[in-house]
Short mmCIF file of C-alpha atoms in Angstrom, two decimals:
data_model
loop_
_atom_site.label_atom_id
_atom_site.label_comp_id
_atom_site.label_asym_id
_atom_site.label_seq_id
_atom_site.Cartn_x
_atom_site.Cartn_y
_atom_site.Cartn_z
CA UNK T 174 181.43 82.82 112.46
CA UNK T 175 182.86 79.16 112.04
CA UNK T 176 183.56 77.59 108.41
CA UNK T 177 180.53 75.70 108.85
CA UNK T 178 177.95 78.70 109.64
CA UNK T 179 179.99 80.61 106.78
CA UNK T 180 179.23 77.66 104.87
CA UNK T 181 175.40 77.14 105.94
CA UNK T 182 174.09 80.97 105.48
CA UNK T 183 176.18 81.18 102.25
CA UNK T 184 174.04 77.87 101.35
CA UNK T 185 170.97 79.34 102.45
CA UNK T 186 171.16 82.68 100.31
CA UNK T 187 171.81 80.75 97.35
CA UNK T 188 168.75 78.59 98.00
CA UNK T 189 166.34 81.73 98.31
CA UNK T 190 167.96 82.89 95.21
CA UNK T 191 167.44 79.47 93.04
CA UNK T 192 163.82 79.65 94.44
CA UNK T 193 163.12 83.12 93.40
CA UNK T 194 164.65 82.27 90.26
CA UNK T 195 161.95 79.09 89.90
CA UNK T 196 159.53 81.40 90.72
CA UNK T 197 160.08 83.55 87.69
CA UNK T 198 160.35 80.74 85.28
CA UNK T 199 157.05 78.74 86.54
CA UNK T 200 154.92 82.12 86.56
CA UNK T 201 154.15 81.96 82.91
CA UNK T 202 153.46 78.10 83.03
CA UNK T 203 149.93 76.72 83.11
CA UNK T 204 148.73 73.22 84.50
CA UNK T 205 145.71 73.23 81.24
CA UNK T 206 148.18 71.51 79.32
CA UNK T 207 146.79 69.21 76.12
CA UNK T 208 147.51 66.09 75.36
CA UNK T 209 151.39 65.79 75.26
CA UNK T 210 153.27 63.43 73.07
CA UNK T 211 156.26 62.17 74.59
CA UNK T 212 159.09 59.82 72.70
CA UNK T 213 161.46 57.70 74.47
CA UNK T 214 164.45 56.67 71.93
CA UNK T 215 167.48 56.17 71.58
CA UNK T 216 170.38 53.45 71.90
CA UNK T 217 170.65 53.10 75.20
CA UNK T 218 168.44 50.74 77.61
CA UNK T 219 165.46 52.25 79.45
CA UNK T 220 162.87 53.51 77.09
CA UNK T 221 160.33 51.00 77.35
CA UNK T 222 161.21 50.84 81.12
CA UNK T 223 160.86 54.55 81.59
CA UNK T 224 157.62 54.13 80.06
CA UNK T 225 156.13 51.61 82.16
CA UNK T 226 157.47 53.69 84.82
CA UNK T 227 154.93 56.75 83.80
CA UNK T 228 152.27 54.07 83.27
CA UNK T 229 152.21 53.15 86.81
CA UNK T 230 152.33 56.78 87.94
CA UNK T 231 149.26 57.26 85.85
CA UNK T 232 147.61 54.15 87.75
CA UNK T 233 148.34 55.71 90.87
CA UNK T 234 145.87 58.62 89.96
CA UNK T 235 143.47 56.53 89.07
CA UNK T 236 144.17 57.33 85.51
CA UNK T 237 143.06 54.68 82.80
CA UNK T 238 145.58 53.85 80.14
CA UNK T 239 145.95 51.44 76.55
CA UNK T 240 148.80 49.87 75.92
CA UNK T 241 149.60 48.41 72.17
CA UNK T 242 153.47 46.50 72.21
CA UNK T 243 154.14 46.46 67.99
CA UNK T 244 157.40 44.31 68.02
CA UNK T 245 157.84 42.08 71.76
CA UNK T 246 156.04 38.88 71.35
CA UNK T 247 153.95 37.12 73.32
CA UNK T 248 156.84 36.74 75.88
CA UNK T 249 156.15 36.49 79.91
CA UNK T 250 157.45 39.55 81.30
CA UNK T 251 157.27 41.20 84.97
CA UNK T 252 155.73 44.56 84.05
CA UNK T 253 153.23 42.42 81.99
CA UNK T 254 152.38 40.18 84.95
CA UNK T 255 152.42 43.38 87.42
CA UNK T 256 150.32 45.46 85.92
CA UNK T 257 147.65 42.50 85.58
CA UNK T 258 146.73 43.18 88.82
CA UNK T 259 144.88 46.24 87.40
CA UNK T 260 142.27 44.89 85.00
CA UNK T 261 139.96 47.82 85.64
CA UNK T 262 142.30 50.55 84.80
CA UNK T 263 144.35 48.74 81.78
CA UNK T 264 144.17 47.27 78.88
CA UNK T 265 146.98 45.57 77.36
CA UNK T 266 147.42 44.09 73.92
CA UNK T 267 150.40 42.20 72.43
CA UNK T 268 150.32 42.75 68.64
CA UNK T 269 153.89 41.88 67.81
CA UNK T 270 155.40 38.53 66.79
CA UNK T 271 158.55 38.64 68.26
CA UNK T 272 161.64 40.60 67.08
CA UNK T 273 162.50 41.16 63.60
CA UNK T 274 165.61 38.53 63.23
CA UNK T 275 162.98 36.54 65.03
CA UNK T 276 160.32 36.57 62.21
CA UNK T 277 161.97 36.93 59.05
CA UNK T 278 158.85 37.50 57.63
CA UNK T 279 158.68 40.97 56.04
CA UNK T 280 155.19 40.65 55.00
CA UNK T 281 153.94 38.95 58.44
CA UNK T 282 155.55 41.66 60.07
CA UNK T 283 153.87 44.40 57.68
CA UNK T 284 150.44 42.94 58.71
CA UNK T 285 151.49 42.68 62.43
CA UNK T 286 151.91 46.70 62.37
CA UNK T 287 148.65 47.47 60.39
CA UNK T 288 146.63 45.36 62.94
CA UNK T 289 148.71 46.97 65.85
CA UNK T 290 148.10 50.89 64.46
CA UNK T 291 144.12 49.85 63.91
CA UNK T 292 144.06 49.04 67.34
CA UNK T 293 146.15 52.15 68.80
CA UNK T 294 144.10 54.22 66.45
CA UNK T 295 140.81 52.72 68.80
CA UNK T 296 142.95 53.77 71.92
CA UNK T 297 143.72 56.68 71.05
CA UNK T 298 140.09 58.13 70.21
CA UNK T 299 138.62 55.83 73.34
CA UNK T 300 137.70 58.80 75.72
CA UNK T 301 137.87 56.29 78.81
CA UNK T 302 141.80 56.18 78.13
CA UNK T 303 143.63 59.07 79.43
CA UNK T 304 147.15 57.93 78.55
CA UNK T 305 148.33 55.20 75.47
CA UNK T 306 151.65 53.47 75.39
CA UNK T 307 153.19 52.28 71.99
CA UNK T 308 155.48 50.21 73.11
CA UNK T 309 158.54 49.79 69.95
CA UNK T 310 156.23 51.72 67.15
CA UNK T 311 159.43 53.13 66.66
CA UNK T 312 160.71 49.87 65.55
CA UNK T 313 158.04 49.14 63.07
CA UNK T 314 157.98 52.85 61.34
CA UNK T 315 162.19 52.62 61.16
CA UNK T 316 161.78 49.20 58.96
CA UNK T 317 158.63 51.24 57.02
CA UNK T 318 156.54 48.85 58.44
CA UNK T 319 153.83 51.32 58.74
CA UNK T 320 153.73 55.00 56.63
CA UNK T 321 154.88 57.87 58.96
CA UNK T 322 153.32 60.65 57.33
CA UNK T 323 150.09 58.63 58.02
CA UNK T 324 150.89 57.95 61.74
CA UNK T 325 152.04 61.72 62.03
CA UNK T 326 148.73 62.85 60.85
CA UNK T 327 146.54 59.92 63.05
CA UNK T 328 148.54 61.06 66.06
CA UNK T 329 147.76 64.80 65.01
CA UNK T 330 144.48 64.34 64.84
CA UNK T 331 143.85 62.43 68.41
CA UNK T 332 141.60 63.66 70.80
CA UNK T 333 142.89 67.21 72.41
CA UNK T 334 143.30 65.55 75.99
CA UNK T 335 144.65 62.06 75.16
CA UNK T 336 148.89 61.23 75.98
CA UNK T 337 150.60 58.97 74.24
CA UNK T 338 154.00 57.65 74.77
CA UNK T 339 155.73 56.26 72.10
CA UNK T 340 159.18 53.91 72.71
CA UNK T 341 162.05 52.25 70.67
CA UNK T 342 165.38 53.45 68.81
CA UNK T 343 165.97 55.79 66.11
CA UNK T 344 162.37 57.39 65.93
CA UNK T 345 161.69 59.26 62.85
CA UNK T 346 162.70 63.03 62.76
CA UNK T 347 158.70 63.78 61.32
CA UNK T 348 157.69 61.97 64.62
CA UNK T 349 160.58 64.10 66.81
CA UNK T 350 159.55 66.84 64.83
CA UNK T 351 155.65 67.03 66.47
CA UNK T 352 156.53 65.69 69.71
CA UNK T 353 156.43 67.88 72.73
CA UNK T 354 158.73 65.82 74.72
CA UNK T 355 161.97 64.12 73.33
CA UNK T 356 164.34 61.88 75.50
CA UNK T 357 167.30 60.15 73.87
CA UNK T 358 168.37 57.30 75.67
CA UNK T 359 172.66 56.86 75.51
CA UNK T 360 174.33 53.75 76.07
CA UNK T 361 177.26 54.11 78.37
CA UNK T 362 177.97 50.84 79.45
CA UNK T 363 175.71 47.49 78.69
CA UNK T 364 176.16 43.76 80.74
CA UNK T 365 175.30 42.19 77.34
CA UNK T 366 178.51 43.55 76.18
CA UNK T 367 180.32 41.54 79.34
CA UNK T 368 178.44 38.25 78.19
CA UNK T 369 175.55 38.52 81.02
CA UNK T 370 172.04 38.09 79.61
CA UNK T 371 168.96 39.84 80.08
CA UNK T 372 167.89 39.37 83.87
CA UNK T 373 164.31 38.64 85.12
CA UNK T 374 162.80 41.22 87.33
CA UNK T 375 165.66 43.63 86.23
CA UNK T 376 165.05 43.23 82.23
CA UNK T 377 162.05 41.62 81.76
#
């Protein structure tokens, strides 16, 4: 037997043994899952991205979905003029006023987040939404914009099936604490740091 054969039926053994192996593990698991909660944070770029990324998978089901963004503005973006194209399936709402340094209105900003959480807290018990994105709440509960033991409980208390996504950096350890999926974003390397603005179609 050549190298390469050696090679191929060694590959092929270890194969059958990684399957039976994901065999075992997924034999206990169950596709009646509830409602998950799933946080993207972190200081690294992506998390909002990542999230629009699971938005459009949900569109491809035919899924319907809320989105709420707390902090971005009223900015033109690409995944806001995208996902236009799918009135029937979306709905979209801009409740921030730009970024904090942006503002510099404490109070304004205060209100901004109490309209924004009235209006996820209609998403989230809308039974025509299967999935609701808050884009940057994360933002507005690290400047104690908003209470977190109240948006811990409201998120509790949403309707068994409903998902939620929830971006932005340094989320809350209550929030990490009742989440069922965590991902921490970690910045390696950035182009801002080499002078090179945010790109359209790459960053916005």
């Amino acid at each position: 037997m050549t190298d390469e054969a050696e090679k191929n039926a060694a590959h092929t053994l270890a194969m059958q043994a990684l399957k039976a192996e994901r065999e075992a593990l997924m034999a206990d698991k169950t596709d009646e899952a509830p409602g998950l909660l799933v946080v993207n944070t972190g200081d690294g770029k992506g998390k909002s991205t990542a999230a629009f990324g699971t938005v459009a998978r949900a569109l491809g089901w035919g899924h319907k979905v809320g989105i709420v963004q707390y902090i971005k503005g009223k900015w033109i973006t690409g995944e806001r003029q995208f996902f236009d194209k799918f009135p029937d399936q979306l709905r979209w709402e801009v409740m921030g006023q730009g970024f904090t340094w942006d503002t510099q209105d404490r109070a304004k900003d205060i209100a901004a987040a109490e309209a924004a959480w009235a209006l996820s807290l209609e998403m989230l018990h809308d039974p025509s939404l299967n999935l609701v994105l808050l884009d940057e709440l994360n933002i507005a509960l690290r400047y104690d914009y908003l209470d977190i033991d109240r948006i811990v409980a409201d998120l509790q208390a949403r309707p068994r099936d409903k998902h939620v996504l929830v971006t932005g950096r340094n989320a809350k350890p209550q929030l990490i604490a009742i989440a069922d999926l965590v991902t921490e974003m970690t910045l390696v390397k950035h182009p801002f740091d080499q002078g090179i603005k945010a790109q359209r179609g790459l960053d916005f």
